[in-house]
mmCIF file of N, CA and C in Angstrom:
data_model
loop_
_atom_site.group_PDB
_atom_site.id
_atom_site.type_symbol
_atom_site.label_atom_id
_atom_site.label_comp_id
_atom_site.label_asym_id
_atom_site.label_seq_id
_atom_site.Cartn_x
_atom_site.Cartn_y
_atom_site.Cartn_z
ATOM 1 N N ARG A 560 -9.204 15.535 -2.909
ATOM 2 C CA ARG A 560 -8.455 15.760 -3.368
ATOM 3 C C ARG A 560 -9.088 17.174 -3.250
ATOM 4 N N ASP A 561 -9.859 17.530 -3.313
ATOM 5 C CA ASP A 561 -10.347 18.858 -3.518
ATOM 6 C C ASP A 561 -10.372 19.448 -2.081
ATOM 7 N N HIS A 562 -10.044 18.616 -1.434
ATOM 8 C CA HIS A 562 -10.225 19.578 0.450
ATOM 9 C C HIS A 562 -8.571 19.615 0.428
ATOM 10 N N PHE A 563 -7.666 18.931 -0.076
ATOM 11 C CA PHE A 563 -6.203 19.476 0.027
ATOM 12 C C PHE A 563 -5.595 20.194 -0.839
ATOM 13 N N GLN A 564 -6.530 20.092 -2.337
ATOM 14 C CA GLN A 564 -6.353 21.466 -3.298
ATOM 15 C C GLN A 564 -4.891 20.398 -3.730
ATOM 16 N N ASP A 565 -5.049 19.036 -3.617
ATOM 17 C CA ASP A 565 -3.570 18.768 -4.579
ATOM 18 C C ASP A 565 -4.160 17.237 -5.369
ATOM 19 N N GLN A 566 -3.750 16.786 -6.044
ATOM 20 C CA GLN A 566 -3.463 15.635 -6.873
ATOM 21 C C GLN A 566 -2.753 14.854 -6.750
ATOM 22 N N ASP A 567 -0.914 15.244 -5.413
ATOM 23 C CA ASP A 567 0.051 13.891 -5.073
ATOM 24 C C ASP A 567 -0.791 13.499 -3.870
ATOM 25 N N LEU A 568 -1.817 12.497 -3.676
ATOM 26 C CA LEU A 568 -2.234 11.811 -2.600
ATOM 27 C C LEU A 568 -1.830 10.844 -2.703
ATOM 28 N N ILE A 569 -1.311 9.713 -1.544
ATOM 29 C CA ILE A 569 -0.851 8.688 -1.487
ATOM 30 C C ILE A 569 -1.884 8.358 -0.313
ATOM 31 N N LEU A 570 -2.545 6.749 -0.483
ATOM 32 C CA LEU A 570 -3.503 6.202 0.451
ATOM 33 C C LEU A 570 -2.547 4.981 0.946
ATOM 34 N N LEU A 571 -2.280 4.519 2.057
ATOM 35 C CA LEU A 571 -1.106 3.863 2.543
ATOM 36 C C LEU A 571 -2.279 3.402 3.620
ATOM 37 N N GLY A 572 -2.090 2.265 4.030
ATOM 38 C CA GLY A 572 -2.474 0.971 5.153
ATOM 39 C C GLY A 572 -3.013 0.060 5.345
ATOM 40 N N ASP A 573 -3.759 -0.687 6.631
ATOM 41 C CA ASP A 573 -4.188 -1.929 6.319
ATOM 42 C C ASP A 573 -5.478 -1.709 6.063
ATOM 43 N N LEU A 574 -6.166 -1.804 4.475
ATOM 44 C CA LEU A 574 -7.298 -1.325 4.122
ATOM 45 C C LEU A 574 -8.435 -2.658 4.854
ATOM 46 N N ASN A 575 -7.685 -3.891 5.209
ATOM 47 C CA ASN A 575 -8.569 -4.757 5.087
ATOM 48 C C ASN A 575 -9.021 -5.695 4.204
ATOM 49 N N CYS A 576 -8.969 -5.506 2.825
ATOM 50 C CA CYS A 576 -8.937 -6.099 1.369
ATOM 51 C C CYS A 576 -7.916 -7.100 1.075
ATOM 52 N N LEU A 577 -9.309 -8.025 1.256
ATOM 53 C CA LEU A 577 -8.398 -9.742 1.020
ATOM 54 C C LEU A 577 -7.969 -9.885 -0.426
ATOM 55 N N LYS A 578 -8.891 -9.247 -1.813
ATOM 56 C CA LYS A 578 -8.833 -8.996 -3.149
ATOM 57 C C LYS A 578 -8.473 -7.713 -3.477
ATOM 58 N N ALA A 579 -7.921 -8.074 -4.719
ATOM 59 C CA ALA A 579 -7.881 -6.843 -5.863
ATOM 60 C C ALA A 579 -9.304 -6.279 -6.126
ATOM 61 N N ASP A 580 -10.497 -7.356 -6.244
ATOM 62 C CA ASP A 580 -11.514 -6.913 -6.922
ATOM 63 C C ASP A 580 -12.320 -6.407 -6.042
ATOM 64 N N GLU A 581 -12.215 -6.643 -4.736
ATOM 65 C CA GLU A 581 -13.659 -5.664 -3.698
ATOM 66 C C GLU A 581 -13.950 -4.472 -4.008
ATOM 67 N N PRO A 582 -15.013 -4.061 -3.550
ATOM 68 C CA PRO A 582 -15.500 -2.842 -3.895
ATOM 69 C C PRO A 582 -14.901 -2.086 -3.503
ATOM 70 N N ALA A 583 -14.635 -1.974 -2.208
ATOM 71 C CA ALA A 583 -13.989 -0.388 -1.751
ATOM 72 C C ALA A 583 -12.576 -0.140 -2.237
ATOM 73 N N LEU A 584 -11.436 -1.382 -2.985
ATOM 74 C CA LEU A 584 -10.906 -0.901 -4.049
ATOM 75 C C LEU A 584 -11.229 -0.479 -4.755
ATOM 76 N N GLU A 585 -12.508 -1.175 -5.963
ATOM 77 C CA GLU A 585 -12.719 -0.882 -7.087
ATOM 78 C C GLU A 585 -12.803 0.056 -6.984
ATOM 79 N N THR A 586 -13.992 1.484 -6.125
ATOM 80 C CA THR A 586 -14.208 2.689 -5.864
ATOM 81 C C THR A 586 -12.653 3.559 -6.225
ATOM 82 N N LEU A 587 -11.727 3.475 -5.396
ATOM 83 C CA LEU A 587 -10.927 3.930 -5.398
ATOM 84 C C LEU A 587 -9.643 3.595 -6.802
ATOM 85 N N LEU A 588 -10.252 2.638 -7.757
ATOM 86 C CA LEU A 588 -9.842 2.468 -8.420
ATOM 87 C C LEU A 588 -10.312 3.599 -9.749
ATOM 88 N N ALA A 589 -11.513 3.706 -9.768
ATOM 89 C CA ALA A 589 -12.638 4.286 -9.935
ATOM 90 C C ALA A 589 -12.065 5.839 -9.930
ATOM 91 N N ALA A 590 -11.941 6.123 -8.423
ATOM 92 C CA ALA A 590 -11.401 7.654 -8.415
ATOM 93 C C ALA A 590 -9.974 8.119 -8.992
ATOM 94 N N GLY A 591 -9.031 6.935 -9.836
ATOM 95 C CA GLY A 591 -8.193 7.678 -10.022
ATOM 96 C C GLY A 591 -6.979 6.850 -8.922
ATOM 97 N N PHE A 592 -6.827 5.855 -8.322
ATOM 98 C CA PHE A 592 -6.258 5.203 -7.594
ATOM 99 C C PHE A 592 -5.450 4.127 -8.662
ATOM 100 N N LYS A 593 -3.879 3.924 -8.238
ATOM 101 C CA LYS A 593 -3.595 2.223 -8.738
ATOM 102 C C LYS A 593 -3.205 1.879 -7.635
ATOM 103 N N ASP A 594 -3.528 0.888 -7.610
ATOM 104 C CA ASP A 594 -3.274 -0.183 -6.694
ATOM 105 C C ASP A 594 -1.599 -0.803 -6.264
ATOM 106 N N LEU A 595 -0.799 -0.628 -5.345
ATOM 107 C CA LEU A 595 0.648 -1.331 -5.703
ATOM 108 C C LEU A 595 0.326 -2.476 -5.246
ATOM 109 N N ASN A 596 -0.560 -2.554 -4.743
ATOM 110 C CA ASN A 596 -0.258 -4.505 -4.218
ATOM 111 C C ASN A 596 -1.480 -5.333 -4.746
ATOM 112 N N ASN A 597 -1.813 -5.092 -5.761
ATOM 113 C CA ASN A 597 -3.386 -5.138 -6.617
ATOM 114 C C ASN A 597 -3.024 -7.318 -7.274
ATOM 115 N N GLU A 598 -1.703 -7.333 -7.164
ATOM 116 C CA GLU A 598 -1.187 -9.032 -7.150
ATOM 117 C C GLU A 598 -1.944 -9.743 -5.483
ATOM 118 N N ASP A 599 -2.163 -8.629 -4.541
ATOM 119 C CA ASP A 599 -2.601 -9.626 -3.331
ATOM 120 C C ASP A 599 -1.296 -10.496 -2.430
ATOM 121 N N ALA A 600 0.277 -9.364 -2.682
ATOM 122 C CA ALA A 600 1.059 -9.843 -1.884
ATOM 123 C C ALA A 600 1.093 -10.062 -0.259
ATOM 124 N N ILE A 601 1.259 -10.876 0.022
ATOM 125 C CA ILE A 601 1.078 -11.099 1.763
ATOM 126 C C ILE A 601 1.837 -10.003 2.421
ATOM 127 N N THR A 602 0.793 -9.170 3.326
ATOM 128 C CA THR A 602 1.828 -8.405 4.114
ATOM 129 C C THR A 602 1.320 -8.534 5.965
ATOM 130 N N TYR A 603 0.038 -9.502 5.607
ATOM 131 C CA TYR A 603 -0.168 -9.661 7.463
ATOM 132 C C TYR A 603 -0.044 -11.091 7.610
ATOM 133 N N ARG A 604 0.555 -11.201 8.667
ATOM 134 C CA ARG A 604 0.823 -13.011 8.747
ATOM 135 C C ARG A 604 0.516 -13.305 10.282
ATOM 136 N N THR A 605 -0.336 -14.301 10.703
ATOM 137 C CA THR A 605 -0.601 -14.832 12.078
ATOM 138 C C THR A 605 -0.633 -16.086 12.019
ATOM 139 N N THR A 606 -0.503 -16.833 13.169
ATOM 140 C CA THR A 606 -0.595 -18.415 12.916
ATOM 141 C C THR A 606 -1.767 -18.785 12.302
ATOM 142 N N LYS A 607 -2.636 -18.146 12.166
ATOM 143 C CA LYS A 607 -4.038 -18.363 11.317
ATOM 144 C C LYS A 607 -4.064 -17.981 9.722
ATOM 145 N N TYR A 608 -3.899 -16.487 9.548
ATOM 146 C CA TYR A 608 -3.749 -16.173 8.207
ATOM 147 C C TYR A 608 -2.637 -15.608 8.187
ATOM 148 N N LEU A 609 -3.681 -15.575 6.412
ATOM 149 C CA LEU A 609 -1.799 -14.795 5.387
ATOM 150 C C LEU A 609 -2.967 -13.697 4.309
ATOM 151 N N SER A 610 -2.615 -12.554 5.194
ATOM 152 C CA SER A 610 -3.436 -11.842 4.421
ATOM 153 C C SER A 610 -2.516 -10.969 3.362
ATOM 154 N N PRO A 611 -3.460 -9.983 2.272
ATOM 155 C CA PRO A 611 -2.623 -8.621 1.678
ATOM 156 C C PRO A 611 -3.756 -7.333 1.964
ATOM 157 N N PHE A 612 -3.472 -7.659 3.710
ATOM 158 C CA PHE A 612 -4.531 -6.549 3.925
ATOM 159 C C PHE A 612 -3.838 -4.645 3.631
ATOM 160 N N ASP A 613 -2.434 -4.847 3.953
ATOM 161 C CA ASP A 613 -1.507 -3.565 3.810
ATOM 162 C C ASP A 613 -1.247 -3.048 1.748
ATOM 163 N N ARG A 614 -1.565 -2.327 1.378
ATOM 164 C CA ARG A 614 -1.794 -1.198 0.357
ATOM 165 C C ARG A 614 -1.345 -0.027 0.020
ATOM 166 N N ILE A 615 -0.511 0.413 -0.769
ATOM 167 C CA ILE A 615 0.203 1.588 -1.300
ATOM 168 C C ILE A 615 -1.104 1.759 -2.262
ATOM 169 N N LEU A 616 -1.459 3.021 -2.365
ATOM 170 C CA LEU A 616 -2.596 3.317 -3.582
ATOM 171 C C LEU A 616 -2.480 5.338 -3.547
ATOM 172 N N VAL A 617 -1.393 4.949 -5.411
ATOM 173 C CA VAL A 617 -1.273 6.224 -5.810
ATOM 174 C C VAL A 617 -1.693 7.158 -6.649
ATOM 175 N N PRO A 618 -1.632 8.116 -7.532
ATOM 176 C CA PRO A 618 -2.482 8.476 -8.021
ATOM 177 C C PRO A 618 -2.385 7.846 -9.691
ATOM 178 N N LEU A 619 -2.901 7.568 -10.463
ATOM 179 C CA LEU A 619 -2.827 6.846 -11.751
ATOM 180 C C LEU A 619 -2.234 7.822 -12.561
ATOM 181 N N GLU A 620 -2.293 9.193 -12.862
ATOM 182 C CA GLU A 620 -1.781 9.995 -13.878
ATOM 183 C C GLU A 620 -0.893 11.227 -13.543
ATOM 184 N N GLN A 621 -0.404 10.782 -12.128
ATOM 185 C CA GLN A 621 0.425 11.323 -12.092
ATOM 186 C C GLN A 621 2.171 10.916 -12.103
ATOM 187 N N SER A 622 2.723 11.709 -12.826
ATOM 188 C CA SER A 622 4.372 11.262 -13.341
ATOM 189 C C SER A 622 5.386 10.579 -11.849
ATOM 190 N N GLU A 623 5.062 11.396 -10.911
ATOM 191 C CA GLU A 623 5.828 11.075 -9.638
ATOM 192 C C GLU A 623 5.644 9.908 -9.312
ATOM 193 N N PHE A 624 4.439 9.130 -9.506
ATOM 194 C CA PHE A 624 4.729 7.751 -9.238
ATOM 195 C C PHE A 624 4.432 6.786 -10.373
ATOM 196 N N ARG A 625 4.608 7.189 -11.221
ATOM 197 C CA ARG A 625 5.004 6.599 -12.895
ATOM 198 C C ARG A 625 5.467 5.094 -12.459
ATOM 199 N N TYR A 626 6.902 5.264 -11.830
ATOM 200 C CA TYR A 626 7.443 4.035 -11.464
ATOM 201 C C TYR A 626 7.442 3.582 -10.176
ATOM 202 N N SER A 627 6.587 4.481 -9.961
ATOM 203 C CA SER A 627 5.969 3.261 -8.171
ATOM 204 C C SER A 627 5.550 1.884 -8.276
ATOM 205 N N GLU A 628 6.248 1.033 -7.046
ATOM 206 C CA GLU A 628 5.866 -0.297 -7.019
ATOM 207 C C GLU A 628 5.857 -0.929 -5.677
ATOM 208 N N GLN A 629 4.955 -1.075 -4.598
ATOM 209 C CA GLN A 629 5.251 -1.571 -3.440
ATOM 210 C C GLN A 629 5.877 -2.796 -3.581
ATOM 211 N N TYR A 630 6.514 -2.272 -2.383
ATOM 212 C CA TYR A 630 7.665 -3.836 -1.841
ATOM 213 C C TYR A 630 7.563 -4.234 -0.261
ATOM 214 N N ILE A 631 7.829 -5.282 0.274
ATOM 215 C CA ILE A 631 6.944 -5.962 1.377
ATOM 216 C C ILE A 631 8.261 -6.304 2.040
ATOM 217 N N LEU A 632 8.636 -5.809 2.911
ATOM 218 C CA LEU A 632 10.134 -6.410 3.645
ATOM 219 C C LEU A 632 9.640 -7.148 5.058
ATOM 220 N N THR A 633 10.483 -8.765 4.624
ATOM 221 C CA THR A 633 9.989 -9.539 5.550
ATOM 222 C C THR A 633 10.800 -9.616 6.856
ATOM 223 N N PRO A 634 10.883 -9.467 8.027
ATOM 224 C CA PRO A 634 11.895 -9.461 8.970
ATOM 225 C C PRO A 634 12.664 -10.865 8.756
ATOM 226 N N ALA A 635 14.021 -11.080 9.047
ATOM 227 C CA ALA A 635 14.734 -12.252 9.520
ATOM 228 C C ALA A 635 14.630 -12.521 10.344
ATOM 229 N N ARG A 636 13.864 -12.458 11.129
ATOM 230 C CA ARG A 636 13.794 -12.884 12.809
ATOM 231 C C ARG A 636 12.211 -12.464 13.009
ATOM 232 N N GLY A 637 11.119 -13.127 12.058
ATOM 233 C CA GLY A 637 9.992 -12.760 11.872
ATOM 234 C C GLY A 637 9.048 -13.018 13.652
ATOM 235 N N LYS A 638 9.490 -13.876 14.640
ATOM 236 C CA LYS A 638 8.863 -14.162 15.532
ATOM 237 C C LYS A 638 8.718 -12.536 16.398
ATOM 238 N N GLN A 639 10.529 -12.673 16.675
ATOM 239 C CA GLN A 639 10.886 -11.126 17.218
ATOM 240 C C GLN A 639 9.870 -10.338 17.066
ATOM 241 N N HIS A 640 10.258 -10.252 15.416
ATOM 242 C CA HIS A 640 9.371 -8.829 14.902
ATOM 243 C C HIS A 640 8.084 -8.908 15.587
ATOM 244 N N PHE A 641 6.686 -9.753 15.223
ATOM 245 C CA PHE A 641 6.049 -9.784 15.385
ATOM 246 C C PHE A 641 5.621 -9.874 17.171
ATOM 247 N N ASN A 642 6.210 -10.396 18.052
ATOM 248 C CA ASN A 642 6.153 -10.283 19.419
ATOM 249 C C ASN A 642 6.385 -8.829 19.872
ATOM 250 N N ARG A 643 7.286 -7.938 18.865
ATOM 251 C CA ARG A 643 7.810 -6.736 20.241
ATOM 252 C C ARG A 643 6.823 -6.061 19.064
ATOM 253 N N TYR A 644 6.816 -5.584 17.559
ATOM 254 C CA TYR A 644 6.462 -4.432 16.656
ATOM 255 C C TYR A 644 5.107 -5.162 16.461
ATOM 256 N N SER A 645 5.044 -5.455 15.304
ATOM 257 C CA SER A 645 3.497 -5.777 14.358
ATOM 258 C C SER A 645 3.667 -7.284 13.889
ATOM 259 N N ASP A 646 2.081 -7.620 13.614
ATOM 260 C CA ASP A 646 1.892 -8.455 13.090
ATOM 261 C C ASP A 646 1.974 -8.399 11.405
ATOM 262 N N HIS A 647 1.922 -7.246 11.023
ATOM 263 C CA HIS A 647 2.103 -6.786 9.877
ATOM 264 C C HIS A 647 3.732 -6.467 9.197
ATOM 265 N N PHE A 648 3.953 -7.017 8.070
ATOM 266 C CA PHE A 648 5.218 -6.599 7.337
ATOM 267 C C PHE A 648 5.265 -5.080 6.905
ATOM 268 N N LEU A 649 6.397 -4.771 6.345
ATOM 269 C CA LEU A 649 6.714 -3.176 6.581
ATOM 270 C C LEU A 649 6.217 -3.154 5.057
ATOM 271 N N VAL A 650 5.991 -1.873 4.582
ATOM 272 C CA VAL A 650 5.529 -1.924 3.089
ATOM 273 C C VAL A 650 6.173 -0.620 3.050
ATOM 274 N N LEU A 651 6.913 -0.588 1.377
ATOM 275 C CA LEU A 651 7.642 0.808 0.999
ATOM 276 C C LEU A 651 6.904 0.641 -0.799
ATOM 277 N N THR A 652 7.283 2.182 -0.867
ATOM 278 C CA THR A 652 7.213 1.976 -2.286
ATOM 279 C C THR A 652 8.421 3.708 -2.424
ATOM 280 N N ALA A 653 8.794 3.527 -3.865
ATOM 281 C CA ALA A 653 10.033 5.108 -3.937
ATOM 282 C C ALA A 653 8.610 6.115 -4.816
ATOM 283 N N ILE A 654 9.281 7.212 -4.502
ATOM 284 C CA ILE A 654 8.309 8.228 -5.180
ATOM 285 C C ILE A 654 9.342 9.479 -6.172
ATOM 286 N N ARG A 655 9.236 9.714 -7.651
ATOM 287 C CA ARG A 655 9.945 10.361 -7.808
ATOM 288 C C ARG A 655 9.814 11.969 -7.266
ATOM 289 N N VAL A 656 10.670 12.604 -6.492
ATOM 290 C CA VAL A 656 10.710 14.109 -6.834
ATOM 291 C C VAL A 656 10.890 14.489 -7.746
ATOM 292 N N LEU A 657 9.581 15.361 -8.149
ATOM 293 C CA LEU A 657 9.514 16.459 -8.785
ATOM 294 C C LEU A 657 9.022 17.818 -8.817
ATOM 295 N N ALA A 658 9.197 18.639 -9.572
ATOM 296 C CA ALA A 658 8.565 19.989 -9.312
ATOM 297 C C ALA A 658 7.102 19.783 -9.603
ATOM 298 N N ASP A 659 6.301 20.341 -8.644
ATOM 299 C CA ASP A 659 4.733 20.370 -8.655
ATOM 300 C C ASP A 659 4.188 20.987 -9.730
ATOM 301 N N ASP A 660 3.632 19.441 -10.014
ATOM 302 C CA ASP A 660 3.029 20.300 -11.524
ATOM 303 C C ASP A 660 1.304 20.735 -11.041
ATOM 304 N N ASP A 661 1.013 20.424 -9.937
ATOM 305 C CA ASP A 661 -0.512 20.920 -9.840
ATOM 306 C C ASP A 661 -0.974 21.893 -8.300
#
């Protein structure tokens, strides 16, 4: 936040956290972020593993993100998706477009 001089930061990606209460996520929550996948919904799938690795974290106190939720898009043709693109599902969230308040 200090580096970018902005409070509207979004952290998104494969965090390799299996549980919402892992220390890495607890550190980010303590820094004022909200984990939109705090119920550990599955975003990564292989024949052996089902994991909630992909997470979107948004600033807790910024009004742009008040209604943000994490959505997980599962492909209708899963095998083709995994063979061609990724073993991760797509994730998305909505962000309200507002005047910059910081």
